[in-house]
Amino acid sequence: MKIIVTGGAGFIGGNFIHHMVNKYPEYDIVNLDLLTYAGNLETLKPVEGKPNYKFVKGDIADRKFVFDLFEKEKPDMVVNFAAESHVDRSIKNPEIFVESNVLGTVNLLQCCKDAWYDAAAKTWKEGKKYLQVSTDEVYGALGAEGYFMETTPLCPHSPYSASKASADMFVKAFHDTYGMPMNITRCSN
């Protein structure tokens, strides 16, 4: 199995890569990261020399770059950790959150569809999957209940959470429209 992990030089993505590279040596892990303010390749030094790990610097919003990467690597799965983050940063410059979190996600989805979907047969290649790593912030304020559930309505209150909710809705739309095999996780800290 070959997995493209986007945002793998970030905190959560980097820990995921450590886990996958070490626990599943038969899986090939391709770390796609633009290395913006949140990317830190130093944390990945322990896996750099492993035969099942590769780093590729690039932007998920660059359609040609991602398409070419798919053509070359032929991934079975995409795990999308890549995102602009932090509410304060989104208030100062919401456009970059739309570019990365929304357009970047749509680009990944379209590349998955191009590579994995047989439009004539309306079927997906066996064993392919897209995993969107989101945030609990798409639900808005916690409120009196003290917890969120998968059925809690989305109610973002910042450009950051709105961009993540938008990305999640596109992932759901690709599932509902094309039957794309996918999951969305919304972890909390």
Short mmCIF file of C-alpha atoms in Angstrom, two decimals:
data_model
loop_
_atom_site.label_atom_id
_atom_site.label_comp_id
_atom_site.label_asym_id
_atom_site.label_seq_id
_atom_site.Cartn_x
_atom_site.Cartn_y
_atom_site.Cartn_z
CA MET A 1 0.00 0.00 0.00
CA LYS A 2 1.20 3.49 -0.84
CA ILE A 3 -0.09 6.43 1.19
CA ILE A 4 0.36 10.12 0.42
CA VAL A 5 0.32 12.02 3.71
CA THR A 6 -0.16 15.75 3.20
CA GLY A 7 1.07 18.09 5.90
CA GLY A 8 3.33 15.37 7.24
CA ALA A 9 5.91 17.85 8.53
CA GLY A 10 3.35 19.33 10.93
CA PHE A 11 2.84 18.18 14.52
CA ILE A 12 -0.04 15.74 14.05
CA GLY A 13 0.96 14.63 10.54
CA GLY A 14 4.55 14.06 11.65
CA ASN A 15 3.46 11.85 14.53
CA PHE A 16 1.20 9.91 12.17
CA ILE A 17 4.14 9.36 9.81
CA HIS A 18 6.37 8.12 12.65
CA HIS A 19 3.67 5.64 13.63
CA MET A 20 2.96 4.40 10.10
CA VAL A 21 6.58 4.13 8.93
CA ASN A 22 7.60 2.14 12.01
CA LYS A 23 4.51 0.00 12.54
CA TYR A 24 3.84 -0.80 8.87
CA PRO A 25 7.20 -1.22 7.10
CA GLU A 26 5.39 -2.82 4.15
CA TYR A 27 3.54 0.48 3.47
CA ASP A 28 5.22 3.20 1.44
CA ILE A 29 4.66 6.64 2.96
CA VAL A 30 5.03 9.75 0.79
CA ASN A 31 5.11 12.92 2.88
CA LEU A 32 3.85 15.89 0.83
CA ASP A 33 4.39 19.19 2.63
CA LEU A 34 4.94 22.80 1.53
CA LEU A 35 7.03 23.51 4.66
CA THR A 36 5.27 26.70 5.64
CA TYR A 37 5.49 28.13 9.19
CA ALA A 38 4.11 24.90 10.72
CA GLY A 39 6.31 22.38 8.88
CA ASN A 40 9.39 21.02 10.65
CA LEU A 41 11.42 18.30 8.95
CA GLU A 42 13.68 18.03 12.00
CA THR A 43 10.97 16.01 13.74
CA LEU A 44 11.13 13.47 10.90
CA LYS A 45 14.91 12.87 11.07
CA PRO A 46 14.41 9.43 12.69
CA VAL A 47 12.47 8.16 9.64
CA GLU A 48 14.47 9.92 6.91
CA GLY A 49 16.60 6.90 6.02
CA LYS A 50 13.81 4.34 6.14
CA PRO A 51 13.16 2.58 2.82
CA ASN A 52 9.39 3.07 3.11
CA TYR A 53 9.53 6.86 3.61
CA LYS A 54 9.92 9.69 1.10
CA PHE A 55 9.57 13.47 1.47
CA VAL A 56 8.25 15.63 -1.39
CA LYS A 57 8.02 19.40 -1.08
CA GLY A 58 4.95 20.81 -2.79
CA ASP A 59 1.64 22.62 -2.54
CA ILE A 60 -1.64 20.68 -2.41
CA ALA A 61 -3.32 23.60 -4.22
CA ASP A 62 -1.00 23.21 -7.25
CA ARG A 63 -3.11 21.02 -9.54
CA LYS A 64 -0.39 20.06 -12.02
CA PHE A 65 2.10 19.25 -9.27
CA VAL A 66 -0.35 17.01 -7.39
CA PHE A 67 -1.58 15.34 -10.59
CA ASP A 68 2.02 14.58 -11.59
CA LEU A 69 2.73 13.23 -8.11
CA PHE A 70 -0.28 10.91 -8.39
CA GLU A 71 0.90 9.74 -11.81
CA LYS A 72 4.35 8.98 -10.43
CA GLU A 73 3.46 7.50 -7.02
CA LYS A 74 0.08 5.86 -7.78
CA PRO A 75 -1.19 6.12 -4.19
CA ASP A 76 -3.80 3.83 -2.67
CA MET A 77 -4.72 6.32 0.00
CA VAL A 78 -4.47 10.03 0.76
CA VAL A 79 -4.44 11.25 4.36
CA ASN A 80 -4.90 15.03 4.32
CA PHE A 81 -3.39 16.74 7.36
CA ALA A 82 -2.30 19.78 5.31
CA ALA A 83 -3.95 22.98 6.48
CA GLU A 84 -3.40 26.55 7.35
CA SER A 85 -4.24 26.73 11.03
CA HIS A 86 -4.65 28.97 14.06
CA VAL A 87 -7.68 31.21 14.41
CA ASP A 88 -5.63 34.40 14.94
CA ARG A 89 -3.78 33.88 11.66
CA SER A 90 -7.07 33.31 9.85
CA ILE A 91 -8.49 36.60 11.11
CA LYS A 92 -5.50 38.49 9.70
CA ASN A 93 -5.44 36.73 6.31
CA PRO A 94 -8.46 34.54 5.54
CA GLU A 95 -7.57 34.20 1.85
CA ILE A 96 -4.66 31.83 2.47
CA PHE A 97 -6.99 29.60 4.49
CA VAL A 98 -9.37 29.35 1.56
CA GLU A 99 -6.49 28.63 -0.84
CA SER A 100 -4.95 25.85 1.22
CA ASN A 101 -7.82 24.38 3.22
CA VAL A 102 -10.59 24.61 0.64
CA LEU A 103 -8.99 24.79 -2.81
CA GLY A 104 -6.15 22.47 -1.76
CA THR A 105 -8.64 19.90 -0.49
CA VAL A 106 -10.76 20.14 -3.64
CA ASN A 107 -7.60 19.69 -5.71
CA LEU A 108 -6.66 16.55 -3.76
CA LEU A 109 -10.20 15.19 -4.16
CA GLN A 110 -10.19 15.84 -7.89
CA CYS A 111 -6.79 14.15 -8.30
CA CYS A 112 -8.09 11.15 -6.34
CA LYS A 113 -11.15 11.03 -8.58
CA ASP A 114 -9.04 11.31 -11.73
CA ALA A 115 -6.77 8.48 -10.57
CA TRP A 116 -9.24 6.14 -8.87
CA TYR A 117 -12.67 6.58 -10.49
CA ASP A 118 -13.94 4.84 -13.61
CA ALA A 119 -16.61 7.28 -14.79
CA ALA A 120 -17.98 4.93 -17.44
CA ALA A 121 -18.55 2.14 -14.93
CA LYS A 122 -19.26 4.55 -12.04
CA THR A 123 -16.97 2.53 -9.79
CA TRP A 124 -13.88 3.17 -7.69
CA LYS A 125 -10.74 1.09 -7.85
CA GLU A 126 -10.60 -1.45 -5.04
CA GLY A 127 -8.79 -0.44 -1.85
CA LYS A 128 -8.63 3.31 -2.48
CA LYS A 129 -9.54 5.79 0.25
CA TYR A 130 -9.35 9.48 1.11
CA LEU A 131 -9.08 10.54 4.77
CA GLN A 132 -9.76 14.17 5.68
CA VAL A 133 -8.24 15.21 9.00
CA SER A 134 -10.38 18.06 10.24
CA THR A 135 -10.96 19.78 13.57
CA ASP A 136 -13.65 19.96 16.24
CA GLU A 137 -13.67 23.72 15.67
CA VAL A 138 -16.07 23.18 12.75
CA TYR A 139 -18.77 22.62 15.41
CA GLY A 140 -18.36 26.07 16.96
CA ALA A 141 -18.63 26.74 20.69
CA LEU A 142 -18.88 23.70 22.95
CA GLY A 143 -21.95 24.89 24.85
CA ALA A 144 -23.62 23.44 27.92
CA GLU A 145 -23.57 19.80 26.75
CA GLY A 146 -19.81 19.56 27.14
CA TYR A 147 -19.19 17.39 24.07
CA PHE A 148 -19.70 17.14 20.33
CA MET A 149 -21.09 14.19 18.42
CA GLU A 150 -20.87 13.30 14.74
CA THR A 151 -24.45 14.51 14.42
CA THR A 152 -23.69 17.94 15.91
CA PRO A 153 -24.41 20.57 13.24
CA LEU A 154 -21.45 22.44 11.79
CA CYS A 155 -21.33 26.00 13.09
CA PRO A 156 -17.91 27.57 12.42
CA HIS A 157 -17.15 30.99 13.92
CA SER A 158 -13.78 31.96 12.42
CA PRO A 159 -12.24 31.99 8.96
CA TYR A 160 -10.11 29.00 10.03
CA SER A 161 -13.05 26.86 11.15
CA ALA A 162 -15.14 28.01 8.17
CA SER A 163 -12.38 26.90 5.79
CA LYS A 164 -12.12 23.50 7.50
CA ALA A 165 -15.92 23.06 7.48
CA SER A 166 -15.95 23.99 3.78
CA ALA A 167 -13.27 21.41 3.06
CA ASP A 168 -15.23 18.77 5.00
CA MET A 169 -18.35 19.58 3.01
CA PHE A 170 -16.46 19.10 -0.25
CA VAL A 171 -15.20 15.71 0.96
CA LYS A 172 -18.77 14.75 1.83
CA ALA A 173 -19.98 16.07 -1.54
CA PHE A 174 -17.43 13.90 -3.40
CA HIS A 175 -18.72 10.92 -1.42
CA ASP A 176 -22.38 11.75 -2.05
CA THR A 177 -21.91 12.69 -5.72
CA TYR A 178 -19.34 10.14 -6.87
CA GLY A 179 -19.36 7.54 -4.10
CA MET A 180 -15.76 8.37 -3.17
CA PRO A 181 -14.51 6.10 -0.38
CA MET A 182 -13.65 8.53 2.40
CA ASN A 183 -13.64 9.29 6.09
CA ILE A 184 -13.54 12.59 7.95
CA THR A 185 -11.99 12.81 11.41
CA ARG A 186 -12.51 15.80 13.71
CA CYS A 187 -10.01 15.50 16.50
CA SER A 188 -9.95 17.74 19.54
CA ASN A 189 -7.16 19.07 21.69
#
